[in-house]
Short mmCIF file of C-alpha atoms and ligand atoms in Angstrom, two decimals:
data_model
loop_
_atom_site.label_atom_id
_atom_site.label_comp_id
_atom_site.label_asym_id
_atom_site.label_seq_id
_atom_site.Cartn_x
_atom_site.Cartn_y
_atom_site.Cartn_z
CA UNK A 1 182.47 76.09 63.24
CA UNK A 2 183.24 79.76 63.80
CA UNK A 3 180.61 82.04 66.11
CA UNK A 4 179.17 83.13 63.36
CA UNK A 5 176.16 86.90 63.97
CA UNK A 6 175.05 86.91 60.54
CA UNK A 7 173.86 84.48 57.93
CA UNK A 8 172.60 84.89 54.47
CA UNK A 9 171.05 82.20 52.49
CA UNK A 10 170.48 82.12 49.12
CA UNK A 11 168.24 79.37 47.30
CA UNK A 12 167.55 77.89 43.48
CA UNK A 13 165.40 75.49 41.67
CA UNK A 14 167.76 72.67 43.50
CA UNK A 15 166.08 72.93 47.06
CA UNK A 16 163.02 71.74 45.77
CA UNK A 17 164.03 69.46 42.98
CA UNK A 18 163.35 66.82 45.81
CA UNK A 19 159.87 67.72 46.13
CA UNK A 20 159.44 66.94 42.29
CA UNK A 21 159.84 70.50 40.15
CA UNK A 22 161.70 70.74 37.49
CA UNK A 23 165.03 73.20 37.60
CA UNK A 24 164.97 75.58 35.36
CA UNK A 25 167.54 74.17 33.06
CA UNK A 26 167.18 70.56 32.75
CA UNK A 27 169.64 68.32 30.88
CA UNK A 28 167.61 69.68 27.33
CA UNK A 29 168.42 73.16 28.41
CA UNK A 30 164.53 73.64 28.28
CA UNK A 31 162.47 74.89 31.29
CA UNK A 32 159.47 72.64 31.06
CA UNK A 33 160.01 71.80 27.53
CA UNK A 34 160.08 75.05 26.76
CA UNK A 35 162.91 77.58 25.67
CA UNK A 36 163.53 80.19 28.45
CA UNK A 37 163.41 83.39 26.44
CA UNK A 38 159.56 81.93 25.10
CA UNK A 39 158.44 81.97 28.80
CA UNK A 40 160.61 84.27 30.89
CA UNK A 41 161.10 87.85 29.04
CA UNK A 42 158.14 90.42 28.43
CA UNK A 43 158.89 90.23 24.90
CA UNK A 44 157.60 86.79 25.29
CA UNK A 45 154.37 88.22 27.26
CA UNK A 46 153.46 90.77 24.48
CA UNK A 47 154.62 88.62 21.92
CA UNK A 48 152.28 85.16 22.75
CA UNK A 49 150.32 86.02 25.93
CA UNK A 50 148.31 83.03 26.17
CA UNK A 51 151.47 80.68 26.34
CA UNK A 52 153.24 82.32 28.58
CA UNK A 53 150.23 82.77 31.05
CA UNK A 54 149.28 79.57 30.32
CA UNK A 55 152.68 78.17 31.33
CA UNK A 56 152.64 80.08 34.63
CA UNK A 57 149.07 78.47 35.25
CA UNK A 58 150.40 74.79 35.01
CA UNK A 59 153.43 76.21 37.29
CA UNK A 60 150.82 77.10 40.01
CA UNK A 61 148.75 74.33 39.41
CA UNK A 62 151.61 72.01 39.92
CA UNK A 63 152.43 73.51 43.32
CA UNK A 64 148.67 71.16 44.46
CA UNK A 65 150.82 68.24 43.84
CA UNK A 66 154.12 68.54 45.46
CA UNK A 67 155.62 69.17 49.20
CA UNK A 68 158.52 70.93 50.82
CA UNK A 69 161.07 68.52 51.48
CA UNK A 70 163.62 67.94 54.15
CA UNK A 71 165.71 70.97 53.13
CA UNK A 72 162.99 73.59 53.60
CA UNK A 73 162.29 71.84 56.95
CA UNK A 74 165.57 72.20 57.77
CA UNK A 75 165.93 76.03 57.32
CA UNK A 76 162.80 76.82 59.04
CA UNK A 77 164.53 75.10 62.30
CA UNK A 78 167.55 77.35 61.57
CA UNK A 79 165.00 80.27 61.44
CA UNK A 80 163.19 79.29 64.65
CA UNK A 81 166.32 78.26 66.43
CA UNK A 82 169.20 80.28 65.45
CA UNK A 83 169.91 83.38 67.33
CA UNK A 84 171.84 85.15 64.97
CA UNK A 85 170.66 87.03 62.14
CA UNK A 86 169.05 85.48 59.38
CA UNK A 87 167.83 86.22 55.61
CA UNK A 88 166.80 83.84 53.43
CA UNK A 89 166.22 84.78 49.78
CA UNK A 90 165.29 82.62 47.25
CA UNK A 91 165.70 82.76 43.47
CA UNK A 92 162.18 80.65 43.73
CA UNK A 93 158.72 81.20 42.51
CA UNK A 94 157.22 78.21 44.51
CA UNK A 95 156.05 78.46 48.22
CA UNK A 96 157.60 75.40 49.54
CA UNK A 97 159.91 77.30 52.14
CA UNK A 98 157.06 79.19 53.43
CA UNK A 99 154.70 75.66 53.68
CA UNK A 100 158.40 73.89 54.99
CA UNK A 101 157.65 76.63 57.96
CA UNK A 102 159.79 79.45 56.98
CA UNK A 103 158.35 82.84 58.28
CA UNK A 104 160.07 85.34 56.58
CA UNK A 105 161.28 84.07 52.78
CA UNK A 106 162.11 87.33 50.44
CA UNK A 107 161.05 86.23 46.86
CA UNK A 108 163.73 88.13 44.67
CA UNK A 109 162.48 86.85 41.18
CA UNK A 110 158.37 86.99 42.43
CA UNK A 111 156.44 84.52 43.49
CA UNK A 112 153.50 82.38 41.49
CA UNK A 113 150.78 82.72 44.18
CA UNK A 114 151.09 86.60 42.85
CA UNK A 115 149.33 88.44 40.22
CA UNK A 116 150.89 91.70 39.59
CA UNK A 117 149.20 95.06 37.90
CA UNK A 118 150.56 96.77 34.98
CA UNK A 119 148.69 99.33 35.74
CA UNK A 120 148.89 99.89 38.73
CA UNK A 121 151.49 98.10 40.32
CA UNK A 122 149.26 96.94 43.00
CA UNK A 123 149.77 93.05 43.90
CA UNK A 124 147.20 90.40 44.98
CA UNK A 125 147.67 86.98 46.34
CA UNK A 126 146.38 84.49 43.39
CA UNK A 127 145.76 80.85 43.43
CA UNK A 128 143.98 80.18 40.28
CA UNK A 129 144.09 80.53 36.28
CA UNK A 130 145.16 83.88 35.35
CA UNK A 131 143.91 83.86 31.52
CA UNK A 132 145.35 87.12 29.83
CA UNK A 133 143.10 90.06 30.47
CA UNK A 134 142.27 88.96 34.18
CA UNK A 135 140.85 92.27 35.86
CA UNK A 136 142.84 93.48 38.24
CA UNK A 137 140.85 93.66 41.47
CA UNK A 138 142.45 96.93 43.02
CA UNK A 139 141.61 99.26 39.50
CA UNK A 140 139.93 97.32 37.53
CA UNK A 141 142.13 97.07 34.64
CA UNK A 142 143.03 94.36 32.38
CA UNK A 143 146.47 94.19 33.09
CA UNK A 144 147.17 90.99 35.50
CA UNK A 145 150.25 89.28 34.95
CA UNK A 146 151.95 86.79 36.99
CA UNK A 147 153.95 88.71 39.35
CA UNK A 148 156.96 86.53 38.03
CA UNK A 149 160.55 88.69 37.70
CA UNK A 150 161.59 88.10 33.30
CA UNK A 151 164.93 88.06 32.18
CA UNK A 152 165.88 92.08 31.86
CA UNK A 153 163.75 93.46 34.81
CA UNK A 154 165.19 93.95 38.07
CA UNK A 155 164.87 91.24 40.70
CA UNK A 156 163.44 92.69 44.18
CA UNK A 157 164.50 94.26 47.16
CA UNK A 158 168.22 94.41 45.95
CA UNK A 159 169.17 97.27 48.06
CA UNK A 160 167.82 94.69 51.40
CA UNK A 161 169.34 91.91 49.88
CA UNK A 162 173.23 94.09 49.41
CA UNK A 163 172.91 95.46 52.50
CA UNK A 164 172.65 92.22 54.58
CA UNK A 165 175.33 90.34 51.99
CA UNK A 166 177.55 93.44 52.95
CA UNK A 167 176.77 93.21 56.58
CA UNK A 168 176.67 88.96 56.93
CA UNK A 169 179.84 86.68 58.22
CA UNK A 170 178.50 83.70 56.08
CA UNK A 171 176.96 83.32 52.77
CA UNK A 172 175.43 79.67 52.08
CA UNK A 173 174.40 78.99 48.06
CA UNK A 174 172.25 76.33 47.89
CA UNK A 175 170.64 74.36 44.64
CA UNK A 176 171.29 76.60 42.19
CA UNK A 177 173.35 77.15 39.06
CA UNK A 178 175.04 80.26 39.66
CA UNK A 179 174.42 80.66 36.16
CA UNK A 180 171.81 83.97 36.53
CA UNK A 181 173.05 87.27 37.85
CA UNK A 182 172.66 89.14 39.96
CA UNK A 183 172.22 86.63 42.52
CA UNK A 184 175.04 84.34 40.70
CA UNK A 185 177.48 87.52 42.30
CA UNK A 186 176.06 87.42 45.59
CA UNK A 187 178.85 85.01 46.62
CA UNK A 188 181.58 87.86 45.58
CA UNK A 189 180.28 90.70 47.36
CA UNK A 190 179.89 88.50 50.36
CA UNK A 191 183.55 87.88 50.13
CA UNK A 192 184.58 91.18 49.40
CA UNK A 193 183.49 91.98 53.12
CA UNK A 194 185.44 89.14 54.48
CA UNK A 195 182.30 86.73 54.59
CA UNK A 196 182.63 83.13 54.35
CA UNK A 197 180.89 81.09 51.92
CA UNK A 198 179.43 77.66 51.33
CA UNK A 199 177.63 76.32 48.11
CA UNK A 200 175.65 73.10 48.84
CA UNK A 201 174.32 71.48 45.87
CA UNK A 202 174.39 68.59 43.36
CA UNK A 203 177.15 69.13 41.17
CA UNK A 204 179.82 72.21 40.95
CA UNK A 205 178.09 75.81 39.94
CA UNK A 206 179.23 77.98 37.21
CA UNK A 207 180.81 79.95 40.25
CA UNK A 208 182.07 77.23 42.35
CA UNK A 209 185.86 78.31 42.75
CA UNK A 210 184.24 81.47 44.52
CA UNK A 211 183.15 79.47 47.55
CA UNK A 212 185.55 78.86 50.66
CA UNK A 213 183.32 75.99 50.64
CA UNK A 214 181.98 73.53 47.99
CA UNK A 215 179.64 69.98 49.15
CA UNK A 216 178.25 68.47 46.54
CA UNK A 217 174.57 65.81 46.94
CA UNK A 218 170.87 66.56 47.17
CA UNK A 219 169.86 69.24 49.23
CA UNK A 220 167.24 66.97 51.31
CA UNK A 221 170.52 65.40 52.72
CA UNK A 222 173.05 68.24 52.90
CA UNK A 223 171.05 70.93 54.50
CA UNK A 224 169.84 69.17 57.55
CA UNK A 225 173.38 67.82 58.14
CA UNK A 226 174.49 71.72 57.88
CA UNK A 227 171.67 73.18 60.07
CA UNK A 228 172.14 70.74 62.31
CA UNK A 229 176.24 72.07 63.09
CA UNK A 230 175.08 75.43 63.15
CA UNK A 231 172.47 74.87 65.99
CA UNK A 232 174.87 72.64 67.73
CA UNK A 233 177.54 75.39 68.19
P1 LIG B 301 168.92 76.15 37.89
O1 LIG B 301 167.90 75.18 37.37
O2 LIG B 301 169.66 76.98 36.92
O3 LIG B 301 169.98 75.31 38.73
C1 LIG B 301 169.57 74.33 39.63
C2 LIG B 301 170.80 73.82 40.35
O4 LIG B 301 170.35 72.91 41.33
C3 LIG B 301 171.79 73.06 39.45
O5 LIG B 301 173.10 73.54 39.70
C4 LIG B 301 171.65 71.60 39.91
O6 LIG B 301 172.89 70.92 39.92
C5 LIG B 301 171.16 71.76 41.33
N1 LIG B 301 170.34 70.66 41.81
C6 LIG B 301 169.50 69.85 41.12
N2 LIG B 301 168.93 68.97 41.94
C7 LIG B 301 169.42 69.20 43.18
C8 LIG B 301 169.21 68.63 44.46
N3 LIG B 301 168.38 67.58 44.64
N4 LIG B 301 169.88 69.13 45.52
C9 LIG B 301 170.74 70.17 45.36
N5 LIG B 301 170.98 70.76 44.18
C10 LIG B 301 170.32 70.29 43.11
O7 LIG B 301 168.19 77.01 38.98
P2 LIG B 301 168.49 78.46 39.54
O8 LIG B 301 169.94 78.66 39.70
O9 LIG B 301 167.60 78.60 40.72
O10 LIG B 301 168.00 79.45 38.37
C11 LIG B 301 166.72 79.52 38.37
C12 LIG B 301 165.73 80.40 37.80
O11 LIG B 301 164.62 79.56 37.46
C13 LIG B 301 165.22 81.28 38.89
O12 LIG B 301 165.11 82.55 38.37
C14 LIG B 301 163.83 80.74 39.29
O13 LIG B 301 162.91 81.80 39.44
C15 LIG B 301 163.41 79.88 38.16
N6 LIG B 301 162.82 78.56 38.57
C16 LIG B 301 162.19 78.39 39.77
C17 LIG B 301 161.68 77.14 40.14
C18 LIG B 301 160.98 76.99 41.45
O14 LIG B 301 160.46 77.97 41.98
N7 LIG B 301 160.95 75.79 42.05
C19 LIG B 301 161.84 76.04 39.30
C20 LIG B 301 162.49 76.23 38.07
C21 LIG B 301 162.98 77.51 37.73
ZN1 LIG B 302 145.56 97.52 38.99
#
């Protein structure tokens, strides 16, 4: 394997399919039984707030129930052991890299332990029901929503995220469709600056011919076999 001074990671639903959530298209095309534009836009919040907070409750209820698996293990040991430079973003809303071990895991489509103001933008860790009209804590208005990233708003810290795609020698997709942008094009900037890329997940993404790279299997068995060439270089 080649010397490599800067890895990015990107993951999806896939890495913790293991650990027993759903992805976010199943064979149905549903999320959860449910169509993605009733659950995932803020038309859908203005439209039918109790469903769609209601949906995000079971979400973060669900997290009680289920453990990071052998692939979220595995990256924390690349994050404690690696000496190069490392981000790790994740298309996730779950926690299970940061409860894997993971120190540092940037969130670019929010997280469900986070409530999020409308008012004032001001964000607050949140482990419990969040029925519509929860108060927000910082200014008291009734504005709370899951601090979830819908369809048409713009996913987080892209301007971190470009810079260290345009500044990383290897790019590494993991369990996930490559089916919603931006982060579906992260694997073409990365080789527009020469990077090389690997996609490790269950069957071929939308943009698999993109990747120098393509293994295909569960993530609980892929990952730690990957980790564990990196660290041995
Ligand atoms: P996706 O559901 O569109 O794609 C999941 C991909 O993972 C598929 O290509 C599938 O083949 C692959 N996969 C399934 N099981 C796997 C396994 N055991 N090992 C490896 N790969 C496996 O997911 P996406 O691309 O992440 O798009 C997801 C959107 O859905 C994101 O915006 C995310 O916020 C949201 N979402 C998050 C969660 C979560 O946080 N766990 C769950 C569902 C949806
Ligand atoms: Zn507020």
């Amino acid at each position: 394997m080649p010397d490599y001074r800067s890895i990015v990671i990107l993951t999806g639903a896939g890495i913790s399919a293991e650990s027993g959530l759903a992805t976010f298209r199943g064979p149905d095309g549903l999320w959860e039984g449910h169509h993605v534009e009733d659950v995932c836009t803020p038309q859908a919040l203005a439209r039918d707030p109790e469903l769609v907070h209601r949906f995000y409750d079971e979400r973060r209820a669900k997290l009680a129930q289920v453990e990071p698996n052998a692939a979220h293990r595995a990256l924390a040991r690349l994050e404690r052991e690696w000496q190069g430079e490392l981000l790790l973003v994740t298309q996730n809303v779950d926690d299970l890299h940061e409860r894997g071990g993971c120190g540092q895991v940037l969130h670019m489509h929010g997280e469900l332990l986070s409530a999020l103001c409308a008012s004032c933008d001001g964000r607050r860790e949140w482990r419990d029901a969040m029925p519509p009209g929860s108060a927000c804590p910082v200014c008291d208005a009734r504005a709370l929503r899951p601090d979830i990233v819908f369809f048409g708003e713009m996913p987080y810290q892209m301007d971190r995220i470009d810079a260290a795609l345009r500044n990383c020698d290897l790019f590494v997709s993991i369990g996930t469709s490559g089916a919603v942008y931006p982060a579906a094009g992260f694997v073409q900037t990365a080789r527009y600056v020469g990077a090389d890329t690997l996609e490790l997940n269950l069957d071929p993404s939308a943009g698999s011919t993109y990747f120098h790279e393509s293994r295909m299997g569960p993530a609980g068995e892929l990952v730690p076999i990957w980790v564990e060439e990196v660290l041995a270089d």
